[in-house]
């Protein structure tokens, strides 16, 4: 009985505390939602003629993981070159990063006994909210020669 009262008392105290404190830092601070960027982008795998590939089926990696891998690899190069942002990477560095990523994806595909096309493209789709509607603009980030 004492244990039940302690649990119920703790629950009531926590709820009352949350109602009084509300959304004040450090109790509920979500910076990723506080000032969202109106422009976002995502990466996806395609053939050189921009036909999407089922990256998860072929490599076991999701499109979201592809983006994380890409950001991780390019961020290492950004730090090494002391560049401000990954969009400012020289073309040769971007190509080297893409080659590293595609080699990794080919290795993952081989592990799953899948075959990727001989030539691949990494696509970037920019999403922007313009004049009350969402606009998606795909572009080629890198194409294998």
PDB file of C-alpha atoms in Angstrom:
ATOM      1  CA  UNK A   1       0.000   0.000   0.000  1.00  0.00           C
ATOM      2  CA  UNK A   2       2.812   2.426   0.874  1.00  0.00           C
ATOM      3  CA  UNK A   3       4.529   1.724  -2.447  1.00  0.00           C
ATOM      4  CA  UNK A   4       1.334   2.474  -4.392  1.00  0.00           C
ATOM      5  CA  UNK A   5       0.900   5.786  -2.566  1.00  0.00           C
ATOM      6  CA  UNK A   6       4.499   6.756  -3.299  1.00  0.00           C
ATOM      7  CA  UNK A   7       4.088   5.961  -7.009  1.00  0.00           C
ATOM      8  CA  UNK A   8       0.765   7.825  -7.268  1.00  0.00           C
ATOM      9  CA  UNK A   9       2.154  10.761  -5.294  1.00  0.00           C
ATOM     10  CA  UNK A  10       5.202  10.926  -7.560  1.00  0.00           C
ATOM     11  CA  UNK A  11       2.978  10.837 -10.630  1.00  0.00           C
ATOM     12  CA  UNK A  12       0.764  13.659  -9.342  1.00  0.00           C
ATOM     13  CA  UNK A  13       3.816  15.731  -8.332  1.00  0.00           C
ATOM     14  CA  UNK A  14       5.446  15.228 -11.744  1.00  0.00           C
ATOM     15  CA  UNK A  15       2.259  16.226 -13.574  1.00  0.00           C
ATOM     16  CA  UNK A  16       1.786  19.310 -11.376  1.00  0.00           C
ATOM     17  CA  UNK A  17       5.437  20.290 -11.840  1.00  0.00           C
ATOM     18  CA  UNK A  18       5.129  19.907 -15.634  1.00  0.00           C
ATOM     19  CA  UNK A  19       2.001  22.080 -15.713  1.00  0.00           C
ATOM     20  CA  UNK A  20       3.686  24.822 -13.696  1.00  0.00           C
ATOM     21  CA  UNK A  21       7.038  24.792 -15.544  1.00  0.00           C
ATOM     22  CA  UNK A  22       5.524  24.319 -19.044  1.00  0.00           C
ATOM     23  CA  UNK A  23       7.884  24.540 -22.014  1.00  0.00           C
ATOM     24  CA  UNK A  24      10.813  26.233 -20.310  1.00  0.00           C
ATOM     25  CA  UNK A  25      14.438  25.264 -20.733  1.00  0.00           C
ATOM     26  CA  UNK A  26      15.921  22.904 -19.475  1.00  0.00           C
ATOM     27  CA  UNK A  27      12.740  20.937 -18.893  1.00  0.00           C
ATOM     28  CA  UNK A  28      11.524  20.883 -22.464  1.00  0.00           C
ATOM     29  CA  UNK A  29      14.027  22.366 -24.878  1.00  0.00           C
ATOM     30  CA  UNK A  30      13.815  21.087 -28.441  1.00  0.00           C
ATOM     31  CA  UNK A  31      16.109  23.297 -30.546  1.00  0.00           C
ATOM     32  CA  UNK A  32      15.473  21.273 -33.699  1.00  0.00           C
ATOM     33  CA  UNK A  33      11.858  22.442 -33.611  1.00  0.00           C
ATOM     34  CA  UNK A  34      12.419  25.967 -32.296  1.00  0.00           C
ATOM     35  CA  UNK A  35      13.532  27.538 -35.574  1.00  0.00           C
ATOM     36  CA  UNK A  36      13.046  25.168 -38.507  1.00  0.00           C
ATOM     37  CA  UNK A  37      14.852  25.917 -41.729  1.00  0.00           C
ATOM     38  CA  UNK A  38      12.358  26.536 -44.549  1.00  0.00           C
ATOM     39  CA  UNK A  39      14.682  24.756 -46.998  1.00  0.00           C
ATOM     40  CA  UNK A  40      15.586  21.081 -46.598  1.00  0.00           C
ATOM     41  CA  UNK A  41      17.097  18.446 -48.839  1.00  0.00           C
ATOM     42  CA  UNK A  42      17.562  14.706 -49.064  1.00  0.00           C
ATOM     43  CA  UNK A  43      19.800  12.374 -51.038  1.00  0.00           C
ATOM     44  CA  UNK A  44      18.871   9.301 -53.033  1.00  0.00           C
ATOM     45  CA  UNK A  45      20.554   6.776 -55.266  1.00  0.00           C
ATOM     46  CA  UNK A  46      19.786   6.627 -58.980  1.00  0.00           C
ATOM     47  CA  UNK A  47      21.069   5.577 -62.352  1.00  0.00           C
ATOM     48  CA  UNK A  48      22.932   8.264 -64.347  1.00  0.00           C
ATOM     49  CA  UNK A  49      19.673   8.995 -66.219  1.00  0.00           C
ATOM     50  CA  UNK A  50      18.068   9.830 -62.833  1.00  0.00           C
ATOM     51  CA  UNK A  51      15.933   6.698 -62.416  1.00  0.00           C
ATOM     52  CA  UNK A  52      15.584   5.991 -58.662  1.00  0.00           C
ATOM     53  CA  UNK A  53      17.067   2.793 -57.292  1.00  0.00           C
ATOM     54  CA  UNK A  54      15.665   0.836 -54.327  1.00  0.00           C
ATOM     55  CA  UNK A  55      18.683   1.582 -52.162  1.00  0.00           C
ATOM     56  CA  UNK A  56      17.409  -0.338 -49.135  1.00  0.00           C
ATOM     57  CA  UNK A  57      16.696  -3.481 -51.140  1.00  0.00           C
ATOM     58  CA  UNK A  58      20.042  -3.317 -52.913  1.00  0.00           C
ATOM     59  CA  UNK A  59      22.315  -2.273 -50.034  1.00  0.00           C
ATOM     60  CA  UNK A  60      20.385  -2.684 -46.789  1.00  0.00           C
ATOM     61  CA  UNK A  61      20.772   1.063 -46.175  1.00  0.00           C
ATOM     62  CA  UNK A  62      17.813   3.430 -46.202  1.00  0.00           C
ATOM     63  CA  UNK A  63      17.754   6.750 -48.041  1.00  0.00           C
ATOM     64  CA  UNK A  64      18.014   8.475 -44.650  1.00  0.00           C
ATOM     65  CA  UNK A  65      21.132   6.438 -43.862  1.00  0.00           C
ATOM     66  CA  UNK A  66      22.562   7.373 -47.257  1.00  0.00           C
ATOM     67  CA  UNK A  67      22.193  11.035 -46.285  1.00  0.00           C
ATOM     68  CA  UNK A  68      23.867  10.444 -42.916  1.00  0.00           C
ATOM     69  CA  UNK A  69      26.746   8.567 -44.533  1.00  0.00           C
ATOM     70  CA  UNK A  70      27.163  11.337 -47.083  1.00  0.00           C
ATOM     71  CA  UNK A  71      27.168  14.063 -44.433  1.00  0.00           C
ATOM     72  CA  UNK A  72      29.649  12.108 -42.305  1.00  0.00           C
ATOM     73  CA  UNK A  73      32.098  11.515 -45.150  1.00  0.00           C
ATOM     74  CA  UNK A  74      31.891  15.075 -46.486  1.00  0.00           C
ATOM     75  CA  UNK A  75      32.149  16.590 -42.998  1.00  0.00           C
ATOM     76  CA  UNK A  76      35.469  14.784 -42.486  1.00  0.00           C
ATOM     77  CA  UNK A  77      36.744  16.351 -45.705  1.00  0.00           C
ATOM     78  CA  UNK A  78      35.391  19.766 -44.698  1.00  0.00           C
ATOM     79  CA  UNK A  79      37.334  19.609 -41.419  1.00  0.00           C
ATOM     80  CA  UNK A  80      40.502  18.387 -43.123  1.00  0.00           C
ATOM     81  CA  UNK A  81      40.376  21.237 -45.650  1.00  0.00           C
ATOM     82  CA  UNK A  82      39.201  23.808 -43.098  1.00  0.00           C
ATOM     83  CA  UNK A  83      36.251  24.775 -45.325  1.00  0.00           C
ATOM     84  CA  UNK A  84      33.209  26.468 -43.785  1.00  0.00           C
ATOM     85  CA  UNK A  85      30.480  24.214 -45.186  1.00  0.00           C
ATOM     86  CA  UNK A  86      30.164  20.983 -47.149  1.00  0.00           C
ATOM     87  CA  UNK A  87      28.574  22.904 -50.058  1.00  0.00           C
ATOM     88  CA  UNK A  88      31.946  24.678 -50.461  1.00  0.00           C
ATOM     89  CA  UNK A  89      33.938  21.493 -51.015  1.00  0.00           C
ATOM     90  CA  UNK A  90      36.042  21.597 -54.175  1.00  0.00           C
ATOM     91  CA  UNK A  91      34.696  19.371 -56.944  1.00  0.00           C
ATOM     92  CA  UNK A  92      37.635  16.947 -56.638  1.00  0.00           C
ATOM     93  CA  UNK A  93      36.938  16.454 -52.914  1.00  0.00           C
ATOM     94  CA  UNK A  94      33.229  15.968 -53.529  1.00  0.00           C
ATOM     95  CA  UNK A  95      34.027  13.385 -56.203  1.00  0.00           C
ATOM     96  CA  UNK A  96      36.408  11.572 -53.826  1.00  0.00           C
ATOM     97  CA  UNK A  97      33.748  11.551 -51.093  1.00  0.00           C
ATOM     98  CA  UNK A  98      31.135  10.242 -53.533  1.00  0.00           C
ATOM     99  CA  UNK A  99      33.494   7.527 -54.780  1.00  0.00           C
ATOM    100  CA  UNK A 100      34.099   6.439 -51.175  1.00  0.00           C
ATOM    101  CA  UNK A 101      30.352   6.317 -50.489  1.00  0.00           C
ATOM    102  CA  UNK A 102      29.556   4.407 -53.669  1.00  0.00           C
ATOM    103  CA  UNK A 103      32.359   1.898 -52.963  1.00  0.00           C
ATOM    104  CA  UNK A 104      30.842   1.347 -49.514  1.00  0.00           C
ATOM    105  CA  UNK A 105      27.364   0.863 -51.008  1.00  0.00           C
ATOM    106  CA  UNK A 106      28.730  -1.602 -53.571  1.00  0.00           C
ATOM    107  CA  UNK A 107      30.376  -3.557 -50.737  1.00  0.00           C
ATOM    108  CA  UNK A 108      27.080  -3.607 -48.810  1.00  0.00           C
ATOM    109  CA  UNK A 109      25.229  -4.788 -51.940  1.00  0.00           C
ATOM    110  CA  UNK A 110      27.756  -7.602 -52.413  1.00  0.00           C
ATOM    111  CA  UNK A 111      27.228  -8.669 -48.798  1.00  0.00           C
ATOM    112  CA  UNK A 112      23.488  -8.944 -49.525  1.00  0.00           C
ATOM    113  CA  UNK A 113      24.213 -10.758 -52.810  1.00  0.00           C
ATOM    114  CA  UNK A 114      22.769  -7.853 -54.776  1.00  0.00           C
ATOM    115  CA  UNK A 115      24.223  -6.138 -57.808  1.00  0.00           C
ATOM    116  CA  UNK A 116      24.257  -2.395 -58.321  1.00  0.00           C
ATOM    117  CA  UNK A 117      24.283  -0.970 -61.852  1.00  0.00           C
ATOM    118  CA  UNK A 118      27.778  -0.294 -63.243  1.00  0.00           C
ATOM    119  CA  UNK A 119      27.218   3.469 -63.137  1.00  0.00           C
ATOM    120  CA  UNK A 120      25.451   5.267 -60.289  1.00  0.00           C
ATOM    121  CA  UNK A 121      24.365   8.772 -59.455  1.00  0.00           C
ATOM    122  CA  UNK A 122      23.820  10.367 -56.087  1.00  0.00           C
ATOM    123  CA  UNK A 123      20.874  12.726 -56.387  1.00  0.00           C
ATOM    124  CA  UNK A 124      19.955  15.636 -54.141  1.00  0.00           C
ATOM    125  CA  UNK A 125      16.391  16.888 -53.927  1.00  0.00           C
ATOM    126  CA  UNK A 126      15.901  20.318 -52.389  1.00  0.00           C
ATOM    127  CA  UNK A 127      12.571  20.946 -50.687  1.00  0.00           C
ATOM    128  CA  UNK A 128      11.398  24.526 -50.268  1.00  0.00           C
ATOM    129  CA  UNK A 129       8.177  26.079 -49.101  1.00  0.00           C
ATOM    130  CA  UNK A 130       7.421  28.804 -51.629  1.00  0.00           C
ATOM    131  CA  UNK A 131       4.227  30.839 -52.007  1.00  0.00           C
ATOM    132  CA  UNK A 132       2.152  28.477 -49.888  1.00  0.00           C
ATOM    133  CA  UNK A 133       3.246  25.260 -51.550  1.00  0.00           C
ATOM    134  CA  UNK A 134       6.071  22.763 -51.308  1.00  0.00           C
ATOM    135  CA  UNK A 135       8.512  22.652 -54.197  1.00  0.00           C
ATOM    136  CA  UNK A 136      10.912  19.751 -54.792  1.00  0.00           C
ATOM    137  CA  UNK A 137      13.882  20.292 -57.082  1.00  0.00           C
ATOM    138  CA  UNK A 138      16.063  17.279 -57.888  1.00  0.00           C
ATOM    139  CA  UNK A 139      19.655  17.744 -59.020  1.00  0.00           C
ATOM    140  CA  UNK A 140      22.609  15.488 -59.651  1.00  0.00           C
ATOM    141  CA  UNK A 141      25.061  15.633 -56.750  1.00  0.00           C
ATOM    142  CA  UNK A 142      27.509  13.191 -58.322  1.00  0.00           C
ATOM    143  CA  UNK A 143      27.594  10.817 -61.311  1.00  0.00           C
ATOM    144  CA  UNK A 144      30.113   8.039 -61.809  1.00  0.00           C
ATOM    145  CA  UNK A 145      32.121   8.260 -65.036  1.00  0.00           C
TER     146      UNK A 145
END
